[in-house]
Structure formats: structure tokens, C-alpha cells
Amino acid sequence: MMTFLIAVGSLVAICGILALLLVIADRYLNDYGICKLIINKGSREEDVEGGSTLLNSLNSAGVFIPSACGGQGSCGLCKLKVHSGAPPVLPTEEPHLSPEEVSEHVRLCCQLKVHEDMELEIPEELFNIREFEGTVESLTDLNHDIKRLRVALPEGEELDIIPGQYVQIETPAYKKTPEPVYRAYSIATDPHDKTHIDLVIRLVPGGICTTFVFEHMEPGQPIKLNGPYGDFRLTDTEKEMIFIAGGSGMAPFLSMLAHMRNENIQRKVTYFFGARAKRDLICLDEMKAFEEALPNFKFVPCLSEPMPDDNWDGDTGLVTDVMKQHCPDLSNMEAYLCGSPGMCDASVVALTGNGMPEENIFFDKFS
Amino acid sequence: MILAAIQPAVAEPGLFVQLIVIFLAAAFTENILLARFLGMCSFLAISRQMKTSLGLGFAVVFVTTFTAAINWLLHTYVMVPLHIEFLELIVFIVVIAAFVQLVEMVIERFSPSLYFSLGIFLPLITVNCAILGVSLFMLNKEDFGFLHSLVFGFGSGIGWLVAIVLMAGIREQIKEDKIPAGLRGSGITLIITGIIALAFVAFSGMIK
């Protein structure tokens, strides 16, 4: 009994001393005081508490920088020019920075810690990004694993979006995550509707955010989001367009097609939607309505593995193969892609194979 | 006559000679990585580039040296008198974890450039079994004092550094070589590790 008490007491004492040592070290060593962020040659200055990452410091100062991975250093979206106050490029940044970017002082702000005053260059449009606390208005099943989430913005607030942009929604702490995390989703809203944000969300097995949306979210619940971000958008040319996206990749095209209908844009556009079977198709009625409203728009769903009872008489095969059959000459066309890196890369190969210049291909890769 | 003069020195070496022998044994004949195969996970993962290997290697040297010394003090002056040696595993792990945290904070504060070049590798050291191995093996050497432990920790760290730097050099050299697809990456690295380990066996017997 005595040995047991001595063992427990000693262990507690050793752990306590070590913990105390760490607390004292943290108190004195991690205290970097107030640091100044000098933004765009002094046009804006923010005082932030040192020791945190630049991404979090800017967020706390109300400047929202896009970061689809929530600061993990994997998406490479939170790039900013940092002119002073930063250490040399870190190993975690290297995979995301080209030699030109390194020479122009571009850095990943989720990887940098604020230890001293910093001089930054932030694109002006990022200052338009705001954070809202909206309300879940509805959650609608689009098929067996995709839902449309409709969020109402707070009373009196409006959000101007450019079709193709995305927002980040916050998943609060729950059993799958000890702290809130942000995930990015393309906006599917008609840009005329400035008081709502529609998102198309596919369930990712084990995904933190999608599991929350599918299993824990209910209408009436508050939801935090910030945005809009991104430069995926329609060009001003008159070129014929091809859209390629399956599943939840349809989101930005819903917004773009609504914009074309609102503005009476008559550019020719064909949307190739790839799915495995009929059960994976979504928004068929909306696509039909767009075809009626836009005489130059054609929706081409194609199934790679149709089930026997699908009675499918449309196109079959991979979406890239179907696109190649429909459009043998793409030399004077533009393409817009939205989906997984694999799908986007395969589409780029197919498009350039049929003569499309690479600079005419625009995409929104899921990260 | 000459043999007779050398004999007593061999039989009872002075402290300095003892420390040299301990260092050489820890770094070469009992190399923690190549003789005991401890610390393999970070060795395989980080040995692709010379620069990062050196960074991690030096961090391991630093941590093994000081954790071996701290753990020897705790073992000798706390655990043995209280007869709680059975807790050595848990105590050593806690000390290593806390020490790595502390080292991380100190380096971040006083040498940001070193911190940022080591940054992601520092926390890896906590889960490097070689560090725990050094502290545990140290206990097997019954006549070890504080200085012996300190040098043993330092030598073991240097041994790990030598091994990872050797491997990084080799991997940089074979980067462009045609290696069968199935062996690329960890496969060929393990085979090369085995060959280097065999070469290190040649050291054993030199120092007892």
C-alpha cells in the first residue's frame, strides 16, 4: 500500500513539476506582446497578439483570407505577400510555392507565426470578405448522398457574389472535432438573391463537415460562414463554353446558369454531367428549366455504370469520353471544370487532346 | 615491458578514456539505429534530403543528450531511493515529452531561424523510440554516473545523426537511378539500411 502511494505521489509530483515548468516557459517564452500588421503600405494597420499564426491573427482582426483546409497547410489558398517580419520559406510551404512566388515574397499565411511586426500585401477584394452568422433555412435531399443546404443571411444583411465563388462554413466542435473547423463550398445561389446562400454538399464518409451537415444539422440552426472567395468565374468573351462536373461539382454552374438567365447571356454552353447510375443524377428539373430559358444551353448527363433497371437511353461512358464524342473540335471554345483533382486533370487531358488551348480551361479543384 | 605499462591503463581506464569509449560505443558499435533498429519511422520518412536529415539529426542529438542526463538524475536520486523503479518507463516518456516541448519553445524564442528549419521535425522527436531506448539502455550500464550518462546520450544521438545523414546521402545519389517499381521509397531504403547495418557490425569487437 505504501509503495502504491509513494509511486502515485512521485508520479504526480514529477508530472506536476514538468507541467509547472511548461506553464512558466509558455508564459514567458511564448509572450511576443502586441505585434503590428502593416497592410498594403500602411493603408491599414492592425494590432494583434503575437504567437498565433498569421491566418488566425488576420481572422481575429476581421480580415478573412481564403483557406479551404482550415489552416492545415494542405490547400495552398492562403497566399499573401509578406515583405518583412517573416522567417525564410518553411518546408511546409515549399510544395505550394513556385520559384517566382518565392522571389515575390509570397507566403502561406497559415504556416507563419506572428513574432514581430509584419508588412503585408493583401488584395483589396479580400477586404470585402465578411463573416456572417446565418440560419439554416432548409436541407433538401438532391439524391441519396447529396443535399442542398440553404442558409438565410441575418436580417438586413446582403451578400454580392460573382457566380463561381465559394464560401467557408464553420463546423462547430462536436464528437468528430474538438475545435471548430472551416470547409469551403461553392455557392449555388442565383446571384439575384442576395439574402441567401445555397450550397450543394455531398456526404464524404468520415468527413468532419459533411457528417455534421448530414447527421446533426437541422433547419433553424445558426451557422457561421465567411466569404465570398475565389476567382473561378465566367469570362467576358463570346466563346462557346463547356461545363464539366458531376455530383456536388454542379454548384457553381447552377449559379452561373442563373446569372446567364438573369442577364440574358446567349453564349452557347453544353454541360456534361458525369455520374455512375441514375440514382446519382441531381437537379434534372432545374437543368430542364435552364434549357427552356436559355436556348443555347444543353445539358448532357452521362452514366458510366447504368444499372439494368435505370432504363437509360442517354449517353453512357466516362464524362470525358462523352464530351470528346460530342465536341471533336474544341480549338475555339472555353471549358469550366469543377470537381476532384482527378476529374479536373482527366478533363484537361481530354480537352487539350481535342484541341482546346490550356489557357481556355478554368477550374475549381476540390481540395 | 611496454605491455606491462599499457596493461593497468586498459584494466582501469581513467574517466576521460571511459567517456571516450562510451561515446564511441554508443555512436558506432551500439548504434541505436543500425545496431538496435530503433527510431526507424522518422529515419525512413525524413532521410530523403541531406538538409532536413541534418536538422532532425541535430535535434535528436540535443534531446538524447539532455533527456538521458535528466532521466539518470531522476532515476538515481528519486526512483531508486523511493524503490519505484517500476515507473521508469512512464516517467521517462513524460520527461521526454515535456523536454521536447520545452526545447521547441526555447528554440522558437531564441533562434527562430533554427526553429523554422526544424519546426515540423521537433514534435516528431517525442515519438522517436530511439530517445526512450537511450534512456532505458543507460540503466543497463550499472556503473554509469552522471557524466557517463550524458556522454552516452550524446554518443547515441551522434550515432543516429550519422546513420540518417549516411542514408540521406545515399538516397540523394540514387534518386535518378532505375530502381524496380516495387522497391522504390521505403523498400530500397530498408534494404540499404540493412547493408549499412552489416557494415557497422564490423565495428563491434573493436570496443568492448
Coordinates of C-alpha atoms in Angstrom, one line a residue:
Chain A
M1 CA 0.0 0.0 0.0
M2 CA 2.8 2.3 1.0
T3 CA 4.7 1.6 -2.3
F4 CA 1.5 2.4 -4.2
L5 CA 1.1 5.7 -2.5
I6 CA 4.7 6.6 -3.0
A7 CA 4.5 5.7 -6.7
V8 CA 1.4 7.7 -7.3
G9 CA 2.7 10.6 -5.3
S10 CA 6.0 10.6 -7.0
L11 CA 4.5 10.4 -10.5
V12 CA 2.1 13.2 -9.7
A13 CA 4.9 15.3 -8.3
I14 CA 7.1 14.7 -11.4
C15 CA 4.3 15.4 -13.8
G16 CA 3.3 18.4 -11.7
I17 CA 6.8 19.9 -11.8
L18 CA 7.1 19.3 -15.5
A19 CA 3.7 20.8 -16.1
L20 CA 4.6 23.8 -14.0
L21 CA 7.9 24.2 -15.9
L22 CA 6.0 24.1 -19.2
V23 CA 3.4 26.6 -18.0
I24 CA 6.1 29.0 -16.8
A25 CA 8.0 28.5 -20.1
D26 CA 4.9 29.1 -22.1
R27 CA 4.0 32.2 -20.0
Y28 CA 7.4 33.8 -20.6
L29 CA 8.8 32.3 -23.8
N30 CA 5.6 32.5 -25.8
D31 CA 4.8 36.0 -24.9
Y32 CA 5.5 38.1 -28.0
G33 CA 3.4 41.0 -26.9
I34 CA 1.4 43.1 -29.3
C35 CA 2.6 43.0 -32.9
K36 CA 1.6 45.4 -35.7
L37 CA 0.4 44.1 -39.0
I38 CA 1.1 46.8 -41.6
I39 CA -1.2 46.1 -44.6
N40 CA -0.8 47.5 -48.1
K41 CA 2.0 50.0 -47.3
G42 CA 0.3 51.3 -44.2
S43 CA -3.2 51.9 -45.7
R44 CA -4.5 49.7 -42.8
E45 CA -2.8 48.7 -39.6
E46 CA -3.9 46.1 -37.1
D47 CA -2.5 45.3 -33.6
V48 CA -2.6 41.6 -32.9
E49 CA -1.4 39.4 -30.1
G50 CA 1.9 37.8 -31.1
G51 CA 2.4 34.0 -31.0
S52 CA -0.5 32.9 -33.2
T53 CA -0.5 32.1 -36.9
L54 CA -0.8 35.0 -39.4
L55 CA -4.0 33.4 -40.7
N56 CA -5.6 33.4 -37.3
S57 CA -4.3 36.8 -36.4
L58 CA -5.8 38.3 -39.6
N59 CA -9.1 36.5 -39.0
S60 CA -9.2 37.9 -35.5
A61 CA -8.6 41.4 -37.0
G62 CA -11.6 40.9 -39.3
V63 CA -9.5 40.2 -42.5
F64 CA -10.6 36.8 -43.9
I65 CA -8.1 35.0 -46.0
P66 CA -9.4 32.0 -48.0
S67 CA -8.2 28.7 -46.5
A68 CA -10.2 25.6 -47.7
C69 CA -8.2 23.3 -45.4
G70 CA -8.7 25.4 -42.3
G71 CA -5.1 26.2 -41.8
Q72 CA -3.6 22.8 -42.2
G73 CA -1.1 23.9 -44.9
S74 CA -2.6 21.5 -47.5
C75 CA -4.8 23.6 -49.8
G76 CA -2.3 26.4 -50.5
L77 CA -5.1 29.0 -50.8
C78 CA -4.0 31.4 -48.1
K79 CA -1.2 33.0 -50.1
L80 CA -0.1 36.6 -49.3
K81 CA 2.9 38.7 -49.9
V82 CA 4.8 39.2 -46.7
H83 CA 7.5 41.8 -47.2
S84 CA 9.0 41.8 -43.7
G85 CA 8.8 40.1 -40.3
A86 CA 8.7 36.5 -41.7
P87 CA 11.3 33.8 -41.4
P88 CA 12.7 32.1 -44.6
V89 CA 10.3 29.8 -46.6
L90 CA 9.4 26.8 -44.4
P91 CA 9.5 23.2 -45.6
T92 CA 5.7 23.1 -45.2
E93 CA 5.3 26.0 -47.6
E94 CA 7.7 24.8 -50.3
P95 CA 5.3 22.4 -52.1
H96 CA 2.8 25.2 -52.6
L97 CA 5.1 27.9 -53.8
S98 CA 6.6 28.3 -57.3
P99 CA 10.1 29.8 -57.6
E100 CA 8.5 33.0 -58.9
E101 CA 6.2 33.3 -55.9
V102 CA 9.2 32.8 -53.5
S103 CA 11.1 35.6 -55.2
E104 CA 8.0 37.8 -54.9
H105 CA 7.8 37.1 -51.1
V106 CA 4.5 35.1 -51.4
R107 CA 3.9 33.0 -48.3
L108 CA 1.3 30.7 -46.9
C109 CA -0.1 32.7 -44.0
C110 CA -1.4 29.6 -42.1
Q111 CA 2.2 28.4 -41.6
L112 CA 3.7 31.7 -40.4
K113 CA 3.6 32.8 -36.8
V114 CA 3.5 36.4 -35.8
H115 CA 6.5 37.0 -33.7
E116 CA 7.2 40.7 -34.7
D117 CA 5.7 43.5 -36.8
M118 CA 4.9 42.4 -40.3
E119 CA 4.5 44.2 -43.6
L120 CA 1.8 42.5 -45.8
E121 CA 0.2 43.0 -49.1
I122 CA -3.4 41.8 -49.3
P123 CA -5.5 42.0 -52.5
E124 CA -8.2 44.7 -52.0
E125 CA -11.0 42.3 -52.9
L126 CA -10.3 40.2 -49.8
F127 CA -11.3 43.1 -47.6
N128 CA -14.9 42.6 -49.0
I129 CA -15.0 39.2 -47.4
R130 CA -17.2 39.2 -44.3
E131 CA -18.3 36.8 -41.6
F132 CA -22.0 36.1 -41.0
E133 CA -24.0 34.1 -38.6
G134 CA -26.8 32.8 -40.8
T135 CA -29.6 30.4 -40.2
V136 CA -30.2 27.1 -41.8
E137 CA -33.4 27.6 -43.8
S138 CA -33.7 24.2 -45.4
L139 CA -31.8 21.0 -46.1
T140 CA -33.1 19.2 -49.1
D141 CA -32.1 15.7 -50.4
L142 CA -31.0 16.0 -54.0
N143 CA -30.2 12.3 -54.2
H144 CA -29.0 9.5 -51.8
D145 CA -25.8 11.3 -50.8
I146 CA -26.1 14.9 -51.8
K147 CA -28.1 17.6 -50.0
R148 CA -28.8 21.3 -50.8
L149 CA -28.2 23.5 -47.8
R150 CA -30.0 26.8 -47.9
V151 CA -28.7 29.4 -45.4
A152 CA -30.6 32.7 -44.8
L153 CA -28.3 35.6 -44.0
P154 CA -29.0 37.7 -40.9
E155 CA -31.9 40.2 -41.2
G156 CA -30.8 43.3 -43.2
E157 CA -27.5 41.8 -44.4
E158 CA -26.8 41.2 -48.1
L159 CA -24.0 39.5 -50.0
D160 CA -23.0 40.3 -53.5
I161 CA -21.5 37.2 -55.2
I162 CA -19.9 36.6 -58.5
P163 CA -21.1 33.2 -59.9
G164 CA -18.3 30.7 -59.3
Q165 CA -17.2 32.0 -55.9
Y166 CA -17.3 30.0 -52.7
V167 CA -17.9 30.5 -49.0
Q168 CA -16.4 28.7 -46.0
I169 CA -18.8 27.3 -43.4
E170 CA -17.9 26.6 -39.8
T171 CA -18.5 23.2 -38.3
P172 CA -18.7 23.7 -34.6
A173 CA -16.9 21.4 -32.2
Y174 CA -18.7 18.0 -31.9
K175 CA -17.7 14.4 -31.5
K176 CA -15.6 14.4 -34.7
T177 CA -13.7 17.6 -34.0
P178 CA -12.5 19.1 -30.7
E179 CA -12.4 22.6 -32.2
P180 CA -14.4 24.4 -34.9
V181 CA -13.2 23.8 -38.4
Y182 CA -13.9 25.6 -41.7
R183 CA -14.7 23.9 -45.0
A184 CA -15.2 25.6 -48.4
Y185 CA -18.2 25.0 -50.7
S186 CA -19.1 26.6 -54.0
I187 CA -22.1 28.9 -53.9
A188 CA -25.1 27.6 -55.9
T189 CA -27.3 30.6 -55.4
D190 CA -29.0 32.7 -58.1
P191 CA -26.9 35.9 -57.8
H192 CA -30.1 38.0 -57.8
D193 CA -30.9 36.5 -54.4
K194 CA -28.6 38.4 -52.1
T195 CA -30.1 37.3 -48.8
H196 CA -29.5 33.5 -49.2
I197 CA -26.5 31.2 -49.7
D198 CA -27.2 27.8 -51.3
L199 CA -24.6 25.0 -51.1
V200 CA -24.6 21.6 -52.7
I201 CA -22.9 19.2 -50.3
R202 CA -22.1 15.5 -50.9
L203 CA -21.6 13.2 -47.9
V204 CA -17.9 12.3 -47.6
P205 CA -17.7 9.1 -45.5
G206 CA -16.0 10.1 -42.3
G207 CA -15.8 13.8 -43.3
I208 CA -16.0 16.2 -40.4
C209 CA -18.1 18.9 -42.0
T210 CA -20.3 16.7 -44.3
T211 CA -21.1 14.3 -41.4
F212 CA -22.1 17.3 -39.3
V213 CA -24.4 18.6 -42.1
F214 CA -25.9 15.2 -42.8
E215 CA -26.4 14.0 -39.2
H216 CA -26.6 17.0 -36.9
M217 CA -27.8 20.0 -38.9
E218 CA -31.5 21.0 -38.7
P219 CA -33.5 23.9 -40.1
G220 CA -33.5 26.9 -37.7
Q221 CA -30.0 26.2 -36.5
P222 CA -27.4 29.0 -36.6
I223 CA -24.5 28.6 -38.9
K224 CA -21.3 30.7 -39.3
L225 CA -19.9 31.4 -42.7
N226 CA -17.5 33.7 -44.3
G227 CA -16.8 34.7 -47.9
P228 CA -17.2 35.1 -50.8
Y229 CA -13.8 33.9 -52.1
G230 CA -12.3 32.7 -55.3
D231 CA -11.7 33.8 -58.9
F232 CA -13.5 31.0 -60.7
R233 CA -15.9 32.9 -62.9
L234 CA -17.2 33.3 -66.5
T235 CA -15.0 35.2 -68.8
D236 CA -16.3 38.2 -70.8
T237 CA -15.6 36.5 -74.2
E238 CA -18.3 35.3 -76.6
K239 CA -16.7 31.9 -76.9
E240 CA -18.8 28.7 -76.8
M241 CA -18.5 27.0 -73.4
I242 CA -18.3 23.6 -72.0
F243 CA -19.1 22.8 -68.3
I244 CA -17.9 19.5 -66.8
A245 CA -18.8 18.5 -63.3
G246 CA -20.6 15.6 -61.6
G247 CA -22.2 15.4 -58.2
S248 CA -21.8 18.4 -55.9
G249 CA -19.5 20.0 -58.5
M250 CA -22.7 21.3 -60.1
A251 CA -23.0 24.0 -57.5
P252 CA -21.1 26.9 -59.3
F253 CA -22.8 26.1 -62.6
L254 CA -26.2 26.5 -61.0
S255 CA -25.2 30.0 -60.1
M256 CA -23.6 30.7 -63.5
L257 CA -26.6 29.5 -65.4
A258 CA -28.9 31.6 -63.2
H259 CA -26.7 34.6 -63.9
M260 CA -26.9 33.9 -67.7
R261 CA -30.6 33.7 -67.5
N262 CA -30.9 36.9 -65.4
E263 CA -28.6 38.8 -67.8
N264 CA -30.0 37.2 -71.0
I265 CA -26.5 36.0 -72.0
Q266 CA -26.9 33.9 -75.1
R267 CA -23.5 32.2 -75.2
K268 CA -23.6 28.6 -76.4
V269 CA -22.9 26.2 -73.5
T270 CA -23.0 22.5 -73.1
Y271 CA -22.9 21.0 -69.6
F272 CA -21.6 17.4 -69.4
F273 CA -22.6 15.9 -66.1
G274 CA -20.9 12.6 -65.2
A275 CA -22.5 10.1 -62.8
R276 CA -22.3 6.3 -62.2
A277 CA -26.0 5.5 -62.3
K278 CA -29.4 7.2 -62.5
R279 CA -29.6 7.4 -58.7
D280 CA -26.5 9.8 -58.7
L281 CA -28.1 12.4 -61.0
I282 CA -29.3 15.6 -59.4
C283 CA -31.3 18.8 -60.3
L284 CA -32.7 17.4 -63.6
D285 CA -35.8 19.6 -63.3
E286 CA -33.7 22.7 -62.8
M287 CA -31.5 21.8 -65.8
K288 CA -34.6 21.3 -67.9
A289 CA -35.8 24.8 -66.8
F290 CA -32.5 26.3 -67.8
E291 CA -32.7 24.6 -71.2
E292 CA -36.1 26.2 -71.7
A293 CA -34.9 29.7 -70.6
L294 CA -31.5 29.6 -72.4
P295 CA -32.0 28.3 -76.0
N296 CA -28.2 27.8 -76.4
F297 CA -27.8 25.7 -73.3
K298 CA -27.7 21.9 -73.5
F299 CA -27.5 19.6 -70.5
V300 CA -25.8 16.2 -71.3
P301 CA -26.0 13.7 -68.4
C302 CA -23.9 10.6 -68.9
L303 CA -23.8 7.4 -66.8
S304 CA -20.6 5.4 -66.5
E305 CA -22.2 2.3 -64.9
P306 CA -26.0 2.5 -65.5
M307 CA -28.0 -0.1 -63.5
P308 CA -30.2 -2.6 -65.5
D309 CA -33.4 -1.0 -64.1
D310 CA -32.3 2.5 -64.9
N311 CA -33.6 2.0 -68.5
W312 CA -31.1 4.6 -69.6
D313 CA -31.2 5.7 -73.2
G314 CA -28.8 8.7 -72.8
D315 CA -25.1 8.8 -73.1
T316 CA -23.0 6.2 -71.4
G317 CA -19.3 6.0 -70.6
L318 CA -16.9 8.3 -68.8
V319 CA -17.8 12.0 -69.0
T320 CA -14.6 12.9 -70.7
D321 CA -15.2 10.3 -73.5
V322 CA -18.7 11.5 -74.0
M323 CA -17.5 15.1 -74.2
K324 CA -14.9 14.1 -76.8
Q325 CA -17.5 12.4 -78.9
H326 CA -19.9 15.4 -78.8
C327 CA -17.2 18.0 -79.4
P328 CA -14.5 16.8 -81.8
D329 CA -13.0 20.3 -82.3
L330 CA -12.5 22.5 -79.2
S331 CA -10.0 24.9 -80.5
N332 CA -12.2 27.9 -80.2
M333 CA -14.1 27.0 -77.0
E334 CA -13.7 27.6 -73.3
A335 CA -14.1 24.9 -70.6
Y336 CA -15.2 25.2 -66.9
L337 CA -14.5 22.3 -64.6
C338 CA -15.5 21.7 -61.0
G339 CA -14.7 18.6 -59.1
S340 CA -11.9 16.4 -57.6
P341 CA -8.3 16.9 -58.7
G342 CA -8.5 13.6 -60.6
M343 CA -11.6 14.6 -62.5
C344 CA -10.2 18.0 -63.4
D345 CA -6.8 16.6 -64.5
A346 CA -8.5 13.9 -66.7
S347 CA -10.8 16.6 -68.2
V348 CA -7.8 18.8 -69.0
V349 CA -6.1 15.9 -70.8
A350 CA -9.3 15.2 -72.8
L351 CA -10.0 18.9 -73.6
T352 CA -6.5 19.6 -74.8
G353 CA -6.5 16.3 -76.7
N354 CA -9.3 17.7 -78.8
G355 CA -7.5 21.0 -79.5
M356 CA -8.5 23.3 -76.6
P357 CA -5.7 25.7 -75.6
E358 CA -4.9 25.2 -71.9
E359 CA -5.4 28.9 -71.2
N360 CA -9.1 28.5 -72.1
I361 CA -9.6 25.9 -69.3
F362 CA -10.8 27.3 -65.9
F363 CA -11.4 25.1 -62.9
D364 CA -12.3 24.9 -59.3
K365 CA -10.5 21.9 -57.9
F366 CA -11.8 20.4 -54.6
S367 CA -9.0 20.3 -52.1
Chain B
M1 CA 57.7 -4.0 -20.7
I2 CA 55.6 -1.9 -22.9
L3 CA 52.7 -4.3 -22.5
A4 CA 53.1 -4.1 -18.7
A5 CA 52.9 -0.3 -18.9
I6 CA 49.7 -0.4 -21.0
Q7 CA 48.0 -3.1 -19.0
P8 CA 46.9 -1.1 -16.0
A9 CA 45.5 1.7 -18.2
V10 CA 43.4 -0.9 -20.1
A11 CA 42.3 -2.6 -16.9
E12 CA 41.3 0.7 -15.1
P13 CA 40.9 3.4 -17.6
G14 CA 40.7 7.0 -16.4
L15 CA 37.4 8.9 -16.6
F16 CA 38.4 10.6 -19.8
V17 CA 39.2 7.3 -21.5
Q18 CA 36.0 5.8 -20.1
L19 CA 34.0 8.7 -21.6
I20 CA 35.7 8.3 -25.0
V21 CA 35.0 4.6 -25.0
I22 CA 31.3 5.2 -24.0
F23 CA 31.0 7.8 -26.8
L24 CA 32.5 5.5 -29.5
A25 CA 30.5 2.5 -28.4
A26 CA 27.2 4.5 -28.3
A27 CA 27.9 6.1 -31.7
F28 CA 29.2 3.1 -33.6
T29 CA 29.2 -0.4 -32.2
E30 CA 25.9 0.0 -30.4
N31 CA 24.5 2.5 -32.8
I32 CA 20.9 3.0 -31.7
L33 CA 19.6 2.9 -35.2
L34 CA 21.8 0.5 -37.1
A35 CA 22.5 -2.0 -34.3
R36 CA 19.2 -1.8 -32.4
F37 CA 16.9 -0.6 -35.3
L38 CA 15.2 2.0 -33.1
G39 CA 13.9 5.3 -34.4
M40 CA 13.2 3.8 -37.9
C41 CA 10.0 5.6 -38.6
S42 CA 11.4 9.1 -38.7
F43 CA 14.6 7.7 -40.2
L44 CA 12.7 6.3 -43.2
A45 CA 10.5 9.4 -43.5
I46 CA 13.0 12.2 -43.2
S47 CA 16.1 10.7 -44.9
R48 CA 15.2 12.0 -48.4
Q49 CA 17.2 15.2 -48.2
M50 CA 20.5 16.0 -46.6
K51 CA 19.4 19.4 -45.2
T52 CA 16.3 18.1 -43.3
S53 CA 18.2 15.0 -42.1
L54 CA 20.9 17.1 -40.6
G55 CA 18.2 19.3 -38.9
L56 CA 16.4 16.3 -37.4
G57 CA 19.7 14.6 -36.6
F58 CA 21.0 17.5 -34.5
A59 CA 17.7 17.9 -32.8
V60 CA 17.8 14.2 -31.8
V61 CA 21.4 14.7 -30.5
F62 CA 20.3 17.6 -28.4
V63 CA 17.3 15.7 -26.9
T64 CA 19.0 12.4 -26.3
T65 CA 21.9 14.1 -24.5
F66 CA 19.7 16.1 -22.1
T67 CA 16.9 13.5 -21.6
A68 CA 19.5 10.8 -20.8
A69 CA 21.1 13.1 -18.2
I70 CA 17.8 14.3 -16.7
N71 CA 16.4 10.7 -16.6
W72 CA 19.6 9.5 -14.9
L73 CA 19.2 12.1 -12.2
L74 CA 15.6 11.2 -11.7
H75 CA 16.3 7.5 -11.6
T76 CA 19.3 7.8 -9.3
Y77 CA 18.1 10.4 -6.8
V78 CA 14.3 9.9 -6.9
M79 CA 13.2 6.5 -8.2
V80 CA 15.9 4.3 -6.7
P81 CA 15.7 5.8 -3.1
L82 CA 11.9 5.5 -3.2
H83 CA 12.0 2.0 -4.7
I84 CA 9.7 3.0 -7.6
E85 CA 12.0 1.8 -10.5
F86 CA 9.0 0.1 -12.0
L87 CA 7.7 3.5 -13.0
E88 CA 10.8 4.3 -15.1
L89 CA 9.1 3.8 -18.4
I90 CA 6.2 6.2 -17.8
V91 CA 8.5 8.7 -16.1
F92 CA 11.0 8.7 -18.9
I93 CA 8.3 9.2 -21.5
V94 CA 6.8 12.1 -19.6
V95 CA 10.2 13.7 -19.2
I96 CA 11.0 13.3 -22.9
A97 CA 7.6 14.7 -24.0
A98 CA 8.0 17.7 -21.7
F99 CA 11.6 18.3 -22.6
V100 CA 10.8 18.3 -26.4
Q101 CA 8.0 20.8 -25.7
L102 CA 10.4 23.0 -23.7
V103 CA 13.2 22.7 -26.4
E104 CA 10.6 23.7 -29.0
M105 CA 9.7 26.8 -27.1
V106 CA 13.2 27.8 -26.3
I107 CA 14.4 27.4 -29.9
E108 CA 11.3 29.2 -31.2
R109 CA 12.1 32.1 -28.9
F110 CA 15.9 32.4 -29.2
S111 CA 16.7 31.0 -32.6
P112 CA 13.7 31.5 -34.9
S113 CA 15.7 30.5 -38.0
L114 CA 16.7 27.2 -36.4
Y115 CA 13.1 26.7 -35.1
F116 CA 11.6 27.3 -38.6
S117 CA 14.1 25.0 -40.3
L118 CA 13.4 22.2 -37.7
G119 CA 9.8 23.3 -37.0
I120 CA 7.9 20.2 -38.1
F121 CA 10.6 17.7 -37.1
L122 CA 10.8 18.8 -33.5
P123 CA 7.5 17.3 -32.4
L124 CA 8.5 14.1 -34.2
I125 CA 11.3 13.6 -31.8
T126 CA 8.8 12.9 -28.9
V127 CA 7.6 9.8 -30.7
N128 CA 11.0 8.7 -31.7
C129 CA 11.5 5.4 -29.8
A130 CA 15.3 5.8 -30.1
I131 CA 15.1 8.6 -27.5
L132 CA 13.3 6.3 -25.0
G133 CA 15.7 3.5 -25.9
V134 CA 18.7 5.6 -25.0
S135 CA 17.3 6.3 -21.5
L136 CA 16.4 2.7 -20.9
F137 CA 19.7 1.2 -22.2
M138 CA 21.5 3.6 -20.0
L139 CA 20.1 1.8 -16.9
N140 CA 21.6 -1.5 -18.1
K141 CA 25.1 0.0 -17.6
E142 CA 25.4 -0.4 -13.9
D143 CA 28.4 1.7 -13.2
F144 CA 27.2 4.7 -15.1
G145 CA 27.5 8.1 -13.4
F146 CA 26.0 11.4 -14.4
L147 CA 28.8 12.2 -16.9
H148 CA 28.7 8.7 -18.4
S149 CA 25.0 9.1 -19.0
L150 CA 25.4 12.5 -20.5
V151 CA 28.1 11.2 -22.9
F152 CA 26.1 8.0 -23.6
G153 CA 23.1 10.1 -24.6
F154 CA 25.3 12.4 -26.7
G155 CA 27.0 9.5 -28.4
S156 CA 23.7 7.7 -29.2
G157 CA 22.4 10.9 -30.7
I158 CA 25.5 11.3 -32.8
G159 CA 25.1 7.7 -33.9
W160 CA 21.6 8.3 -35.0
L161 CA 22.7 11.5 -36.8
V162 CA 25.5 9.6 -38.6
A163 CA 23.0 6.9 -39.7
I164 CA 20.4 9.3 -41.1
V165 CA 23.0 11.5 -42.8
L166 CA 24.6 8.5 -44.4
M167 CA 21.2 7.4 -45.7
A168 CA 20.2 10.8 -46.9
G169 CA 23.5 11.0 -48.9
I170 CA 22.8 7.6 -50.4
R171 CA 19.2 8.4 -51.2
E172 CA 20.2 11.7 -52.9
Q173 CA 22.7 9.7 -55.0
I174 CA 20.2 7.0 -56.1
K175 CA 17.4 9.5 -56.8
E176 CA 17.9 9.3 -60.5
D177 CA 18.7 5.6 -60.7
K178 CA 16.5 3.0 -62.2
I179 CA 15.1 1.1 -59.2
P180 CA 12.4 -1.6 -59.7
A181 CA 9.0 0.0 -59.2
G182 CA 8.1 -2.2 -56.2
L183 CA 11.2 -1.3 -54.3
R184 CA 11.1 2.5 -54.7
G185 CA 10.8 4.5 -51.5
S186 CA 10.7 2.6 -48.2
G187 CA 11.7 -0.8 -49.9
I188 CA 15.1 0.2 -51.2
T189 CA 15.7 2.4 -48.1
L190 CA 15.2 -0.7 -45.8
I191 CA 17.5 -2.8 -47.9
I192 CA 20.2 -0.1 -47.9
T193 CA 19.7 0.3 -44.1
G194 CA 20.4 -3.5 -43.8
I195 CA 23.6 -3.2 -45.8
I196 CA 24.8 -0.2 -43.8
A197 CA 23.9 -2.1 -40.6
L198 CA 26.1 -5.0 -41.8
A199 CA 28.9 -2.6 -42.4
F200 CA 28.5 -1.3 -38.9
V201 CA 28.7 -4.8 -37.5
A202 CA 32.4 -4.6 -38.4
F203 CA 32.8 -2.0 -35.6
S204 CA 31.6 -4.4 -33.0
G205 CA 34.5 -6.2 -31.3
M206 CA 36.7 -3.1 -31.6
I207 CA 35.3 -1.7 -28.4
K208 CA 34.1 -3.8 -25.5

